[in-house]
Short mmCIF file of N, CA and C in Angstrom, two decimals:
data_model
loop_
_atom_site.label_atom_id
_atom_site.label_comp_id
_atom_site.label_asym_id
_atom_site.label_seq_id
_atom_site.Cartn_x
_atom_site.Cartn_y
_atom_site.Cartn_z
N UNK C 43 83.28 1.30 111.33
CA UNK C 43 83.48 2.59 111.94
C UNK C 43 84.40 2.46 113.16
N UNK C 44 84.16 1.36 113.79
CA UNK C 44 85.36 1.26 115.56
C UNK C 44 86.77 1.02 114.37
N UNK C 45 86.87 0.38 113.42
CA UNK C 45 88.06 0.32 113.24
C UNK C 45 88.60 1.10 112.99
N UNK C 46 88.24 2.57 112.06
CA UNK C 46 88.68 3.77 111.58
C UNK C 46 89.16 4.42 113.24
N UNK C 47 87.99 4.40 114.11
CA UNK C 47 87.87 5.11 115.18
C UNK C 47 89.31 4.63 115.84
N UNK C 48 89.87 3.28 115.77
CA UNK C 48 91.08 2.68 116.49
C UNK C 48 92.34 3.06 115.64
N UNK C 49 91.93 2.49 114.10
CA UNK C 49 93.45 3.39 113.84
C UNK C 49 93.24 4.83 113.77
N UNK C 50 92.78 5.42 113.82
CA UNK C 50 93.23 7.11 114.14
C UNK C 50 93.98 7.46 115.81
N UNK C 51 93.05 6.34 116.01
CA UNK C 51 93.65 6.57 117.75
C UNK C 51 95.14 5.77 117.57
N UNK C 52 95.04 4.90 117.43
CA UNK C 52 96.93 4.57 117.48
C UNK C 52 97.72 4.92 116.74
N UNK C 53 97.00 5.69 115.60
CA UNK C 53 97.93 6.25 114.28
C UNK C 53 98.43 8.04 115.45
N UNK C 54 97.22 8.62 115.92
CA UNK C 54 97.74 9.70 116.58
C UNK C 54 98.44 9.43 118.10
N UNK C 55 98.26 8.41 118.84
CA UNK C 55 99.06 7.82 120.11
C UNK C 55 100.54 7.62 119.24
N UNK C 56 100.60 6.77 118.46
CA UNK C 56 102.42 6.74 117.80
C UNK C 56 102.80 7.98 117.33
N UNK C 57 102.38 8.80 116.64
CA UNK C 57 102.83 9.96 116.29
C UNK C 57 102.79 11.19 117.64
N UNK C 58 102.11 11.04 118.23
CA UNK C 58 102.72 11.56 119.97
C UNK C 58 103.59 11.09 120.48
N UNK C 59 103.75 9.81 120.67
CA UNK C 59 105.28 9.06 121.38
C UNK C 59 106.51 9.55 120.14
N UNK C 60 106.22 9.35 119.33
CA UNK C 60 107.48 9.96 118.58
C UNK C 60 108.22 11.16 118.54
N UNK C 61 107.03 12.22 118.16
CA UNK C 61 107.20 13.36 118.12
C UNK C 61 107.98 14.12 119.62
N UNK C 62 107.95 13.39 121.04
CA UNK C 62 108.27 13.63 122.47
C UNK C 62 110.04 13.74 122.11
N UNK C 63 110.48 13.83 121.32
CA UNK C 63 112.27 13.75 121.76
C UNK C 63 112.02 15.28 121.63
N UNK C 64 113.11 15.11 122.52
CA UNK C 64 113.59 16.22 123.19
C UNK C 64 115.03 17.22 122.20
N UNK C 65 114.40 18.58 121.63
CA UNK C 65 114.99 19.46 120.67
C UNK C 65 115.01 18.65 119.13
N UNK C 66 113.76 17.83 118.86
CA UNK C 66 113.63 17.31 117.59
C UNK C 66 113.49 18.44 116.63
N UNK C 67 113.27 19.54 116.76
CA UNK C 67 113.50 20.45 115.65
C UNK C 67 115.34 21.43 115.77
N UNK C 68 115.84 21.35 116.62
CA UNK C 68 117.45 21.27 116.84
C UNK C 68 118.25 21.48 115.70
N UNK C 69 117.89 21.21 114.78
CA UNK C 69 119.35 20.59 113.80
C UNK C 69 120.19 21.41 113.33
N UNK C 70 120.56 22.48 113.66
CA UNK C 70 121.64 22.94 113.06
C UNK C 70 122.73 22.49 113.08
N UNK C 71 123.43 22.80 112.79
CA UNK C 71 125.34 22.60 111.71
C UNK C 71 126.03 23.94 112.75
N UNK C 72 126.38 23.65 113.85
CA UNK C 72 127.61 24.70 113.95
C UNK C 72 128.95 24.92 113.08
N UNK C 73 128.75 25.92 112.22
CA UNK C 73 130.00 25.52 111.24
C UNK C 73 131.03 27.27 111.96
N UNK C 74 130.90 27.61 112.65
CA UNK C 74 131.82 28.44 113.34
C UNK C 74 133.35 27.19 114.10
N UNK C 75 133.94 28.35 113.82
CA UNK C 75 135.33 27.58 114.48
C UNK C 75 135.35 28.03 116.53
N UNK C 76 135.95 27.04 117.34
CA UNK C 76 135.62 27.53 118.57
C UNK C 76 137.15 27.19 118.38
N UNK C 77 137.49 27.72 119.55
CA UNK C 77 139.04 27.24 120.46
C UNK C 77 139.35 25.75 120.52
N UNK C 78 138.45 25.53 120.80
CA UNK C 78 138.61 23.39 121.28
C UNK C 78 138.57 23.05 119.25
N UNK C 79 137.62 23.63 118.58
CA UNK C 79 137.88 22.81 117.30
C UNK C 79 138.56 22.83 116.84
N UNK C 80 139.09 24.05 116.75
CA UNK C 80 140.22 24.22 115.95
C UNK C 80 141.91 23.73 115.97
N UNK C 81 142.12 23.25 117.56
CA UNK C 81 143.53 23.10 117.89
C UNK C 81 143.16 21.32 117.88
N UNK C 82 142.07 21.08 117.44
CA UNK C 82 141.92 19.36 117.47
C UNK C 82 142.58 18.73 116.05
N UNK C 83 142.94 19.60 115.31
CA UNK C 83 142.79 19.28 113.71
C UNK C 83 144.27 20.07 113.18
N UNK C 84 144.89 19.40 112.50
CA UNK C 84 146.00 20.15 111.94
C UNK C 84 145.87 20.79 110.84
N UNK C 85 144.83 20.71 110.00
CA UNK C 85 145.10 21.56 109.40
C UNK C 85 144.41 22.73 109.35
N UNK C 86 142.75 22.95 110.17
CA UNK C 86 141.96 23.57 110.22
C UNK C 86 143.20 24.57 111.91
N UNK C 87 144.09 24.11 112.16
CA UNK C 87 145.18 25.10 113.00
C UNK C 87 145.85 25.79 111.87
N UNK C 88 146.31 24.93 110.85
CA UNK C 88 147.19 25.90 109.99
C UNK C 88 146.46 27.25 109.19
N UNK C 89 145.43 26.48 108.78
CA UNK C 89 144.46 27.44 108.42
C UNK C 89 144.17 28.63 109.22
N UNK C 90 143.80 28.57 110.21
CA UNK C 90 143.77 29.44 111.25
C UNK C 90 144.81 30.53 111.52
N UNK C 91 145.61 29.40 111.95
CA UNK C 91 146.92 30.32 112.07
C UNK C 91 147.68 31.56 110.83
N UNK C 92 147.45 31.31 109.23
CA UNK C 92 147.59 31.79 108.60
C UNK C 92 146.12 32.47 108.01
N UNK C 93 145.45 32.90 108.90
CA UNK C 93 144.29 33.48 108.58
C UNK C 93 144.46 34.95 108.61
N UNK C 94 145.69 35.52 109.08
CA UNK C 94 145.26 37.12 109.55
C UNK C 94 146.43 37.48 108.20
N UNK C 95 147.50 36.84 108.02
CA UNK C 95 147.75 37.38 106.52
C UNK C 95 147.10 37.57 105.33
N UNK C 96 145.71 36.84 105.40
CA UNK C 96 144.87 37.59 104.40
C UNK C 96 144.59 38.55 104.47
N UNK C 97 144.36 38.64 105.62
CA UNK C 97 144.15 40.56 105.85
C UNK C 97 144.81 41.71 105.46
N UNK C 98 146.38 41.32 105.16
CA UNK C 98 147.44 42.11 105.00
C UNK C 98 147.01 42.78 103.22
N UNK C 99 147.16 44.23 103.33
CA UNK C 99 147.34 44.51 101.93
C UNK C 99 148.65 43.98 101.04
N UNK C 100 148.08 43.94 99.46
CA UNK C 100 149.05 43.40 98.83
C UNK C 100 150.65 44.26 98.80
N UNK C 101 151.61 44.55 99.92
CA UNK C 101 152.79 45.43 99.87
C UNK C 101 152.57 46.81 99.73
N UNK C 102 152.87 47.84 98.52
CA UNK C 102 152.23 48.43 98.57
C UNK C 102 151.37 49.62 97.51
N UNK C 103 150.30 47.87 97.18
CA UNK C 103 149.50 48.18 96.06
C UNK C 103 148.17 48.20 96.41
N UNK C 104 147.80 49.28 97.51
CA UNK C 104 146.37 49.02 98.01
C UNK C 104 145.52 49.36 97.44
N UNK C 105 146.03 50.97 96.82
CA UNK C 105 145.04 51.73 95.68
C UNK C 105 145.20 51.34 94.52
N UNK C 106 144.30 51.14 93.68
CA UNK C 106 144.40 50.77 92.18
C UNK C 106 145.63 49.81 91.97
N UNK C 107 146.53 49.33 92.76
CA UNK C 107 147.32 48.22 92.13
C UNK C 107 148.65 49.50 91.83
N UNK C 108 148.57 50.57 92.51
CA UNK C 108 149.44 51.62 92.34
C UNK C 108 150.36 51.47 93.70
N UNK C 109 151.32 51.91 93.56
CA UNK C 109 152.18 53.09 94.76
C UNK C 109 151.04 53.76 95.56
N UNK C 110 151.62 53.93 96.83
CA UNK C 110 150.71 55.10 97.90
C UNK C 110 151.89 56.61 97.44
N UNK C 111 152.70 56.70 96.46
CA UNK C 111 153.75 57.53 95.95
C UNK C 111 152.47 58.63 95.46
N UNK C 112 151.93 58.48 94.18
CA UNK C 112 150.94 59.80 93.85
C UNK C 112 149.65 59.78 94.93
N UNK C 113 149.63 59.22 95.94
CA UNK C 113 148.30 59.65 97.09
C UNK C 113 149.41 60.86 98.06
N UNK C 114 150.97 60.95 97.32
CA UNK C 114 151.35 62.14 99.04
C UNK C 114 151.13 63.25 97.58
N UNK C 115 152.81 63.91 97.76
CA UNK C 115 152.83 64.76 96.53
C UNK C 115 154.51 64.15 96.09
N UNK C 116 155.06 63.19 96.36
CA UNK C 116 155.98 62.64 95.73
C UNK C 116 155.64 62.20 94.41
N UNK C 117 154.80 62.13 93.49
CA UNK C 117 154.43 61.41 92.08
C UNK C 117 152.90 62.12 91.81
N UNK C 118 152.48 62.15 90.56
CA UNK C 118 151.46 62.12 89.96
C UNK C 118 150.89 61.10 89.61
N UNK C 119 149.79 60.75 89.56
CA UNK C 119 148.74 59.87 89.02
C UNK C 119 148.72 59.80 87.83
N UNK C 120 149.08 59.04 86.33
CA UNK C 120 148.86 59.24 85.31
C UNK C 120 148.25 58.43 84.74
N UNK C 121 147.68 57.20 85.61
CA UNK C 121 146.95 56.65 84.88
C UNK C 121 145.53 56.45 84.63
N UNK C 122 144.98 56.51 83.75
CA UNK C 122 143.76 57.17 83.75
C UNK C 122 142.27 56.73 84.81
N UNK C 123 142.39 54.75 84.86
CA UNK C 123 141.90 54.27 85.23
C UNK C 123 141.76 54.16 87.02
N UNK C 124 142.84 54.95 87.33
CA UNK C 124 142.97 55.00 88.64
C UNK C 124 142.23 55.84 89.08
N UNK C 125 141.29 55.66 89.72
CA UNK C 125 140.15 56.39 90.36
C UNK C 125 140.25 56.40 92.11
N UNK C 126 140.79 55.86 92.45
CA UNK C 126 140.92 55.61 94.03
C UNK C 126 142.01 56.44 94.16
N UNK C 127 142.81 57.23 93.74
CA UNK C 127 144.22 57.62 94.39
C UNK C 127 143.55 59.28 93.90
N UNK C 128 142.93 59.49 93.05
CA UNK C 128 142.72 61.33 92.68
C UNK C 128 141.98 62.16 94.13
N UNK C 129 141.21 61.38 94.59
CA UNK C 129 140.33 61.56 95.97
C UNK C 129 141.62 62.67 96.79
N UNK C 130 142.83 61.52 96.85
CA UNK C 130 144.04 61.97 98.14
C UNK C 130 144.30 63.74 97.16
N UNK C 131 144.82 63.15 95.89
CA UNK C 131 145.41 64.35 95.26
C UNK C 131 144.59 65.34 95.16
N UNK C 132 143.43 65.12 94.57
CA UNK C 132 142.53 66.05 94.50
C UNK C 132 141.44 66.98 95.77
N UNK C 133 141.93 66.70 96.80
CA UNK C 133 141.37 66.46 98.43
C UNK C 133 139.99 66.70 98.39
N UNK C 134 139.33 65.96 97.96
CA UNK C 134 138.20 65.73 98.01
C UNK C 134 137.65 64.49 98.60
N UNK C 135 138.66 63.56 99.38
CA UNK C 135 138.29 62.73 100.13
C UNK C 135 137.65 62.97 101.38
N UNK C 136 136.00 62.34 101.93
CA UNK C 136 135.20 62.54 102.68
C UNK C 136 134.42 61.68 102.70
N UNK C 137 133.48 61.65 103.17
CA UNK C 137 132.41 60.46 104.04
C UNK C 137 131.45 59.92 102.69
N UNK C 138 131.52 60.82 102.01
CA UNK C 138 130.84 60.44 100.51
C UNK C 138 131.70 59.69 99.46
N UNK C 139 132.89 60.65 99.63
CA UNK C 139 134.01 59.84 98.67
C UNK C 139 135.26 59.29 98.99
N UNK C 140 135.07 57.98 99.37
CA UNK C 140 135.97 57.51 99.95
C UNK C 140 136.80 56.71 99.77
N UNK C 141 137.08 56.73 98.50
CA UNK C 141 138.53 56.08 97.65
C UNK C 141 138.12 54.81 97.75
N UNK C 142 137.44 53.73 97.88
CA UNK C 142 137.56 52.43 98.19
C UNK C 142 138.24 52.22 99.40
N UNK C 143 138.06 52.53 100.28
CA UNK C 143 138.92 52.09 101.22
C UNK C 143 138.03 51.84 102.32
N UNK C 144 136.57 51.50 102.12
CA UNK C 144 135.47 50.81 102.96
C UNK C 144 135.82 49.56 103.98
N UNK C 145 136.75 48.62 102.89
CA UNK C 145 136.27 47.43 103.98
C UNK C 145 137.54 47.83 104.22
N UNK C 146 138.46 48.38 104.45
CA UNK C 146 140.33 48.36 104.73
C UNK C 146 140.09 48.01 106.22
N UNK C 147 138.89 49.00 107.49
CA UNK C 147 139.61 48.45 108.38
C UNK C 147 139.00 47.16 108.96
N UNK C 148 138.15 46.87 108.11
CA UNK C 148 137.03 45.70 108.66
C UNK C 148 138.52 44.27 108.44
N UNK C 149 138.84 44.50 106.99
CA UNK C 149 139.98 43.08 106.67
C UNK C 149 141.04 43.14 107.82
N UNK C 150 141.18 44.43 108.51
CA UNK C 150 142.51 44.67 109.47
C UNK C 150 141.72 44.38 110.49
N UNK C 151 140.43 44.53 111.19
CA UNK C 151 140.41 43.64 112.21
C UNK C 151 140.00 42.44 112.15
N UNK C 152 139.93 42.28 111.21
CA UNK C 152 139.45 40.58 110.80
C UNK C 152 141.08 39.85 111.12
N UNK C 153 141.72 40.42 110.46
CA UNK C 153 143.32 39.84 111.22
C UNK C 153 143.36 39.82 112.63
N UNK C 154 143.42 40.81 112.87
CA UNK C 154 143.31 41.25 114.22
C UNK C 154 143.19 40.41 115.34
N UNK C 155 141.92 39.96 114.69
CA UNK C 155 141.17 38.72 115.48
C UNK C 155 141.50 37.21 115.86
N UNK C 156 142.03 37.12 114.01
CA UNK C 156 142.99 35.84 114.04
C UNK C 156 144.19 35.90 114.71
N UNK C 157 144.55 36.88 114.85
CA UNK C 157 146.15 36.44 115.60
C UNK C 157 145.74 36.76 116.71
N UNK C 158 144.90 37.05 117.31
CA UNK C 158 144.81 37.10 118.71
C UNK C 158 144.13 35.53 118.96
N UNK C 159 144.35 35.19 118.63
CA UNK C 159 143.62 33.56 118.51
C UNK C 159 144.72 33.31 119.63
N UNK C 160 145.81 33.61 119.04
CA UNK C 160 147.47 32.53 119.69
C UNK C 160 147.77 33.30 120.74
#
């Protein structure tokens, strides 16, 4: 019985001295980019640096892969599948129907952001 009674006692005395470091549950992964990481590394700069042209729409095929031509009244819409451009023509664009154009200004300040990096 003293022996059980001794290792429990030094089995719980070592597992107290161990357990004492300081932020042992800590561990995260900062995987955000800061100012200092990013200009340490060439290519995680290039990256960076060409980060806000993702943002850019494709020229100018924002709606359906169309012209912004049938969203004025210069052209008609004729193709059937185009569902994002009838909203403009049809003016029924509003807070309910809103052509896809949800994340447009979130990707534009997401650029935004990146080039204000430099």
């Amino acid at each position: 019985m003293k022996n059980i009674k001794l290792f429990i006692a030094v089995a719980g005395l070592v597992s107290l001295v161990s357990s004492c470091k300081k932020n042992f549950l800590d561990t995260k992964v900062d995987t955000y980019s800061t100012p200092e990481t990013v200009i340490t590394d060439r290519n995680s700069l290039f990256q960076f640096a060409n980060a806000f042209y993702a943002a850019l729409p494709n020229g100018f095929t924002a709606l359906d892969n169309n012209l912004f031509a049938p969203a004025t009244d210069e052209a008609y819409q004729t193709l059937a599948t185009a569902q994002n451009v009838r909203p403009f023509n049809q003016g029924t664009l509003g807070p309910v129907n809103t052509a896809n154009l949800d994340n447009l200004y979130k990707n534009f300040y997401d650029g935004i952001r990146a080039a204000n990096f430099f």
